Short mmCIF file of C-alpha atoms in Angstrom, two decimals:
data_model
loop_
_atom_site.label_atom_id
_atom_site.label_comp_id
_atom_site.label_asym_id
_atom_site.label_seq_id
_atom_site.Cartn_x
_atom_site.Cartn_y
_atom_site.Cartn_z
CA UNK G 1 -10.07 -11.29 11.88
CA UNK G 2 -9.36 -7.78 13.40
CA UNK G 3 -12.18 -5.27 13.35
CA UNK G 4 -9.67 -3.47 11.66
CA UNK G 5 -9.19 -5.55 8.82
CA UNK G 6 -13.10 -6.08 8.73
CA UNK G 7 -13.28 -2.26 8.16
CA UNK G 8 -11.05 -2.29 5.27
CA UNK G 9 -13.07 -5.34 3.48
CA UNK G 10 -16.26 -3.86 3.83
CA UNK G 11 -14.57 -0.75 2.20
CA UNK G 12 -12.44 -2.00 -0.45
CA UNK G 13 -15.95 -4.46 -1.25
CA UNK G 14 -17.65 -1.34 -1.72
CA UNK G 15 -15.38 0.48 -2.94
CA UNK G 16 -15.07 -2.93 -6.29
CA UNK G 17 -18.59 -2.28 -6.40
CA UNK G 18 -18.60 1.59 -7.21
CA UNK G 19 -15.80 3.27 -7.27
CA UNK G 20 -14.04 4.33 -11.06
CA UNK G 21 -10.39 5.55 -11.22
CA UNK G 22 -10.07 7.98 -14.07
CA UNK G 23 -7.59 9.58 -13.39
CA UNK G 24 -3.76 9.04 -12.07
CA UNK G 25 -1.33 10.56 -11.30
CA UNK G 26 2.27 10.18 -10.94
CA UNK G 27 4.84 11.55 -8.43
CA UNK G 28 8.83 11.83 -9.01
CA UNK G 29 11.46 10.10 -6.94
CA UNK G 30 14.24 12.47 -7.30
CA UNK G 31 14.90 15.81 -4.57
CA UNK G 32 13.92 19.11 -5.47
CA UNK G 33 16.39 21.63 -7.27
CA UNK G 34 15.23 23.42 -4.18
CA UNK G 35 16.72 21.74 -1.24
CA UNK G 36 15.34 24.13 1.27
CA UNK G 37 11.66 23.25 0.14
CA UNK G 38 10.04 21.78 3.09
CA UNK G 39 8.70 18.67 1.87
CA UNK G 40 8.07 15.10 3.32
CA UNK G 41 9.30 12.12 2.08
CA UNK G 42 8.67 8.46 2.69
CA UNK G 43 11.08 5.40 1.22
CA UNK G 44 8.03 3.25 0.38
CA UNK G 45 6.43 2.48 -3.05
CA UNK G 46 2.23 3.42 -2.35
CA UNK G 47 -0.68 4.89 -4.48
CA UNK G 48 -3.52 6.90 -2.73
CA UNK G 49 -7.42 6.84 -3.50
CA UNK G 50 -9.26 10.26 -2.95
CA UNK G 51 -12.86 9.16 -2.13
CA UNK G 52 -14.67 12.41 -0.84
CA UNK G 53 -13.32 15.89 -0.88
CA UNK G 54 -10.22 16.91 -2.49
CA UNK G 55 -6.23 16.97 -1.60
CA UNK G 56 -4.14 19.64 -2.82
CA UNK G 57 -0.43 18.47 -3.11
CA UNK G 58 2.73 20.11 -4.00
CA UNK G 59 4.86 17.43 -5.70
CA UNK G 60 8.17 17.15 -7.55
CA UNK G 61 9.32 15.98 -11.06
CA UNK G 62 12.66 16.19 -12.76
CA UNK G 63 13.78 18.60 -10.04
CA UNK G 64 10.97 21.04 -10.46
CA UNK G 65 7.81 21.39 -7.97
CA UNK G 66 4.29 21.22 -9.10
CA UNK G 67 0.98 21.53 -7.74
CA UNK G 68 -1.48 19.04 -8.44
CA UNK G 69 -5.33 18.48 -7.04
CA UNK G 70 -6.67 15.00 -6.43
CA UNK G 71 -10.45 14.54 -6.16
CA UNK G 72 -12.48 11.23 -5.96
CA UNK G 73 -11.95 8.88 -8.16
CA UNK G 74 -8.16 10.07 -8.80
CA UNK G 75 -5.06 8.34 -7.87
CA UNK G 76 -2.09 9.23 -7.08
CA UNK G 77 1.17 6.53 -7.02
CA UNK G 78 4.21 7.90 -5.42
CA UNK G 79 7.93 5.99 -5.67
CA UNK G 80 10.49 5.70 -2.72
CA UNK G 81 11.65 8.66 -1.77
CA UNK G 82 9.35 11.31 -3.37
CA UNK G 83 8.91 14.11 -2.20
CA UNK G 84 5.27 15.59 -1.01
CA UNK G 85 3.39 18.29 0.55
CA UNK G 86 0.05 17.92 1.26
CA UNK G 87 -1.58 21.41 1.44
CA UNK G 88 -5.23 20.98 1.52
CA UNK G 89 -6.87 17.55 2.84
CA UNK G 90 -9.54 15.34 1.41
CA UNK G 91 -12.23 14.31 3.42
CA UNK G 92 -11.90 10.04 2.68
CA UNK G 93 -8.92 8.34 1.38
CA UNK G 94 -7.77 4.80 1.17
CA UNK G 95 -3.87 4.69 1.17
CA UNK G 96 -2.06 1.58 0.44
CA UNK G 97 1.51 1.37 0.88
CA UNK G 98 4.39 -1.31 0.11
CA UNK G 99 6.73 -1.74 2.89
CA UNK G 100 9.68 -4.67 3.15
CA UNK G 101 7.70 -7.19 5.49
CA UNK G 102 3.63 -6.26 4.37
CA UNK G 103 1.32 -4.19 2.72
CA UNK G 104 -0.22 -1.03 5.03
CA UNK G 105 -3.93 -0.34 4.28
CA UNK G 106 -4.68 2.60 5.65
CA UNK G 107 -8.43 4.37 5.71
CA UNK G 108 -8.33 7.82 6.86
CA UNK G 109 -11.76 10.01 7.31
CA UNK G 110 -12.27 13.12 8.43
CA UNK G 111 -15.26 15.51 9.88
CA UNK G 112 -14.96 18.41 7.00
CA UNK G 113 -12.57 18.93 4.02
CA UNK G 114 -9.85 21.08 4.86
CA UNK G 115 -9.27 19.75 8.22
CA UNK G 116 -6.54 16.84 8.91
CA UNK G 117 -8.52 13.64 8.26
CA UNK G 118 -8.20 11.35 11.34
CA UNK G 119 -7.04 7.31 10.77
CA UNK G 120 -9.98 5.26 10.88
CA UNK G 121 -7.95 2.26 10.44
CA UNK G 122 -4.92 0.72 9.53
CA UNK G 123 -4.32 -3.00 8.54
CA UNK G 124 -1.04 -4.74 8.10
CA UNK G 125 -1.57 -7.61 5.34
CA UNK G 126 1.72 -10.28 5.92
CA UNK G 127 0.89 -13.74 6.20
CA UNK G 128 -1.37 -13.80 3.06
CA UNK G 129 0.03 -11.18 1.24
CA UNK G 130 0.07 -12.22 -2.49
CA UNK G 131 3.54 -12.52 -4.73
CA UNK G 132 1.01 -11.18 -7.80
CA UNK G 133 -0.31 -8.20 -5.46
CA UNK G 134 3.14 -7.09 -5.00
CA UNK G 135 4.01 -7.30 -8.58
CA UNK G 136 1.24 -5.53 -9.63
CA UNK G 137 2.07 -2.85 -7.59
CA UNK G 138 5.38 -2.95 -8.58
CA UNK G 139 3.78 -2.96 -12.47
CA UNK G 140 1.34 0.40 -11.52
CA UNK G 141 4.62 2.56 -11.22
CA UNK G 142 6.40 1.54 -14.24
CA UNK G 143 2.65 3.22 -16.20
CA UNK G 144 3.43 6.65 -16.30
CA UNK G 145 3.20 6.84 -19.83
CA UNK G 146 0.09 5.06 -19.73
CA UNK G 147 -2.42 6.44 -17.25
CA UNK G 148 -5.49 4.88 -18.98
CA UNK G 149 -3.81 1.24 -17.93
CA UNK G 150 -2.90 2.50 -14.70
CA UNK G 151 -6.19 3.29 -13.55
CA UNK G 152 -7.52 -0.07 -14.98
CA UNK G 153 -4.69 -1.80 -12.87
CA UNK G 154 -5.89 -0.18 -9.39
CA UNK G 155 -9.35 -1.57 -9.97
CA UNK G 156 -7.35 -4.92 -10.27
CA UNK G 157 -5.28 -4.26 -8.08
CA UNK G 158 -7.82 -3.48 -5.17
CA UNK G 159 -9.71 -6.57 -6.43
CA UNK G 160 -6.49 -8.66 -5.05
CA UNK G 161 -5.94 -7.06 -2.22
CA UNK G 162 -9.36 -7.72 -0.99
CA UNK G 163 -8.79 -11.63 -2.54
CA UNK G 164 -5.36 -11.43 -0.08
CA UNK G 165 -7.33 -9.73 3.05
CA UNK G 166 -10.53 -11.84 2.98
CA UNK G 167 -7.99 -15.03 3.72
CA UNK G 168 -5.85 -13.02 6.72
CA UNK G 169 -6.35 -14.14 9.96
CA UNK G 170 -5.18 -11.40 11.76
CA UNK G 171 -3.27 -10.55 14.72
CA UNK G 172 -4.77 -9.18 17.78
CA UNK G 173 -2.69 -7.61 20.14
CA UNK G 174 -3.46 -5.73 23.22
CA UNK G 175 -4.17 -1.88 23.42
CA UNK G 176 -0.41 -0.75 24.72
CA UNK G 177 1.25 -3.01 22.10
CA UNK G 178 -1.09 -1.72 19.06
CA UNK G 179 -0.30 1.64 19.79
CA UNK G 180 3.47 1.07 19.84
CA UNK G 181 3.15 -0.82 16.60
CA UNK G 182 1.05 2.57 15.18
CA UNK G 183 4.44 4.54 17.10
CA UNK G 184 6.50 2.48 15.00
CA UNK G 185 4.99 2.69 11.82
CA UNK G 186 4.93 6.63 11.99
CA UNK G 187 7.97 6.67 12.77
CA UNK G 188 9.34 4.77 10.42
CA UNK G 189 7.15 6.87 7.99
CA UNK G 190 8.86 9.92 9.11
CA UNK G 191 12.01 9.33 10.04
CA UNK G 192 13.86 11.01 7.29
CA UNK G 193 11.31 14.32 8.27
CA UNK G 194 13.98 14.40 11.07
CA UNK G 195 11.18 13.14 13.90
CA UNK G 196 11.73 13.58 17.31
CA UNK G 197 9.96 11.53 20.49
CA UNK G 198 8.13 14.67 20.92
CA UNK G 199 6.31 14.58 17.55
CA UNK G 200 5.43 11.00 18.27
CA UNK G 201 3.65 11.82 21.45
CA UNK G 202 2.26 15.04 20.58
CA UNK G 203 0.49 13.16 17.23
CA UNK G 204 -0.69 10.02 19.79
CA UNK G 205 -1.46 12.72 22.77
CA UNK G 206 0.76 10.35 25.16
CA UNK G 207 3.60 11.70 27.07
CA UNK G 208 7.44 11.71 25.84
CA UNK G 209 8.13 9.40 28.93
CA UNK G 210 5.58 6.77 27.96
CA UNK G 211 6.63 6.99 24.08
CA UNK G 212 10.16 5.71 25.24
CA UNK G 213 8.55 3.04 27.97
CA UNK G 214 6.67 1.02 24.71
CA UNK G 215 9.74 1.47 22.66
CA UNK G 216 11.55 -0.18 24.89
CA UNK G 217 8.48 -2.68 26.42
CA UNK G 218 7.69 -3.71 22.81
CA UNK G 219 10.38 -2.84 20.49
CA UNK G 220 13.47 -3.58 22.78
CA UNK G 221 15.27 -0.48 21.99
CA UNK G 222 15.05 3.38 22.36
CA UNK G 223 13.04 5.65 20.46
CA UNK G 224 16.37 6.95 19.32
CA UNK G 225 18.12 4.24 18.48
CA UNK G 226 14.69 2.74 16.99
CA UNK G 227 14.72 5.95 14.29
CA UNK G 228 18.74 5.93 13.95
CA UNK G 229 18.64 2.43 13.06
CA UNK G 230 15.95 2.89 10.62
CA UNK G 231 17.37 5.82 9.06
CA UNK G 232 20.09 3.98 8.20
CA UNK G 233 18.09 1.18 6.18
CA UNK G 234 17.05 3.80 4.06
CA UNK G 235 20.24 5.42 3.74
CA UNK G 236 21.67 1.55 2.60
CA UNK G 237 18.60 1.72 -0.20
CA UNK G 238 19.34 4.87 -1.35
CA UNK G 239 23.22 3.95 -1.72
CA UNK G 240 21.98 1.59 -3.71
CA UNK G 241 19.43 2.90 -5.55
CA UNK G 242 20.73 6.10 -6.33
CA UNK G 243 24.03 6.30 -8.10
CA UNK G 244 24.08 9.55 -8.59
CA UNK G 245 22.95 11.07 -5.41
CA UNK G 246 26.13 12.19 -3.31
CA UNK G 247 26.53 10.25 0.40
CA UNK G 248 26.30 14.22 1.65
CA UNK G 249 23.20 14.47 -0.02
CA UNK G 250 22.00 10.94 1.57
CA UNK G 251 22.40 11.82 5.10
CA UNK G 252 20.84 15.00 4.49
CA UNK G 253 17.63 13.64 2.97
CA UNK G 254 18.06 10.69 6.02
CA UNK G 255 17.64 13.34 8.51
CA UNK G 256 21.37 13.48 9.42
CA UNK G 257 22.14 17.10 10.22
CA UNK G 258 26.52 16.31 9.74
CA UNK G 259 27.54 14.24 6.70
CA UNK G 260 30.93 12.37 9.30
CA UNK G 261 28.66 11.75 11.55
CA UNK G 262 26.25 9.91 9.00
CA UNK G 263 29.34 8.20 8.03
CA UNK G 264 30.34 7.15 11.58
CA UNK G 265 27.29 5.90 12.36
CA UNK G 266 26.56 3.85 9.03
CA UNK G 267 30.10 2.49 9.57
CA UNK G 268 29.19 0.96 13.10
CA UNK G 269 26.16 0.18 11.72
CA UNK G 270 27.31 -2.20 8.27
CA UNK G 271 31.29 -2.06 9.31
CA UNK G 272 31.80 -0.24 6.34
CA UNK G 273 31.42 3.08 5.40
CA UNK G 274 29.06 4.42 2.64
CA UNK G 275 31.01 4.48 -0.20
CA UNK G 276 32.56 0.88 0.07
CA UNK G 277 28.79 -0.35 0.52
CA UNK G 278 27.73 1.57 -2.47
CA UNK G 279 30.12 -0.06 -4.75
CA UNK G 280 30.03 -3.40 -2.91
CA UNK G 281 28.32 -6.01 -5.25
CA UNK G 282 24.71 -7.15 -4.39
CA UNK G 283 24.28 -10.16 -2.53
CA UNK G 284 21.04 -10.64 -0.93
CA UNK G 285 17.36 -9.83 -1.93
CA UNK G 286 14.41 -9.06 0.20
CA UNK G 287 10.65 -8.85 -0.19
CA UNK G 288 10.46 -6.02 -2.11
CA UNK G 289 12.95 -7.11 -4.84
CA UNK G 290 11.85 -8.81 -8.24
CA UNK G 291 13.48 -12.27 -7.46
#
């Protein structure tokens, strides 16, 4: 198993042995009536443990922005899509986030609260990822109106995702190719942020030129078309998923500047454009449905 991986066992053991959620709480999927706030935004389903020092966080629900603090032993669960702003840091978090293919464990730490906490660790859990760990993660967002049960349920929860990442073998890949895989998954964090290959290399202190060489070593494709391509997956799951969200409103929130050329691309992309796929009738699942 990874060192990696072995970090985030020993953590999440400890973590069984002591650590209490009392608190949780809940983020809302839906834009701000503000559309100039700056916020961030990520199209997975996650929750968030505060361990040491405190976050503050602007959030939204129903439309309207709200402030919230989150100190250890708080949670905080956050839909696709929501909306975030993460003003003050904590010094220790545990993040664990839902994507299409795994689960991301990530274990942040930094040297002082207030300061940007720097990734210990990150883990991708696939090949024994549990059908009941998914569910139940699925289950801890449908608890808003029951916090009390939704704190019980991440003790649970963290119980089977240690059951799931005690059995992983783990993959080990070399240096170059981890740190394109870490490329990836930020950028596929913050690819409706409207990201650019700059970003990536300035948060990775690599240059631009050697940000496009792994992309295309590892990933077989350009940074671009890498962040196009995935902008448009979330655009199809907001299409949807959101019925009453506008297509202009999509491929703003997808980090498309102009709504025809949204449309263009999504058309090349699924050979149809956005409103024929919205109305088209479902005919495929994936990992992340209920099937």
């Amino acid at each position: 198993m990874q060192l990696e991986a072995q970090t985030i066992l020993a953590k999440l053991e400890q973590l069984i042995a002591t650590y209490h959620v009392n608190h949780v709480l809940f983020a809302g999927a839906g834009p701000p009536r503000d559309a100039a706030a700056e916020l961030n935004s990520q199209p997975w389903l996650r929750f968030t443990l505060v361990l040491d020092g405190e976050s503050k966080i602007r959030l939204c629900r129903n439309g309207i922005m709200f402030t919230e603090r989150l100190t250890p032993e708080q949670a905080i669960c956050m839909p696709p899509f929501a909306p975030e702003k993460v003003e003050y840091l904590s010094k220790e978090s545990l993040a664990m986030v839902l994507r299409p293919n795994y689960l991301r464990l990530v274990y942040a730490q930094g040297d002082q609260v207030g300061t940007t906490p720097k990734i210990r660790c990150s883990y991708h859990l696939e090949d024994t990822l549990g059908k009941g760990t998914i569910l139940a993660i699925k289950a801890l967002n449908e608890m808003e109106d029951n916090p009390a049960t939704a704190a019980s349920m991440i003790e649970v929860i963290m119980k089977m995702i240690y059951h799931d990442l005690a059995l992983s073998s783990g993959r080990r890949d070399g240096r170059a190719e981890t740190l394109w895989r870490q490329m990836a998954d930020y950028t596929e964090d913050n690819c409706l942020n409207r990201i650019s290959r700059t970003d990536v290399a300035q948060h990775f202190r690599v240059t631009p030129e050697y940000v496009s060489q792994l992309f295309k070593q590892y990933g077989h494709e350009g940074f671009c078309t890498f962040a196009n391509r995935k902008r448009l997956e979330l655009a199809s799951m907001m299409l949807t998923g959101e019925q009453q969200t506008t297509i202009k409103e999509i491929a703003w929130r997808c980090g498309f500047s102009h709504t025809s050329y949204f449309i263009k691309a999504f058309s090349e992309c699924y050979g149809m454009s956005p409103g024929v796929y919205r109305n088209k009738p479902a005919s495929s699942t994936n990992f992340l449905s209920d099937e």
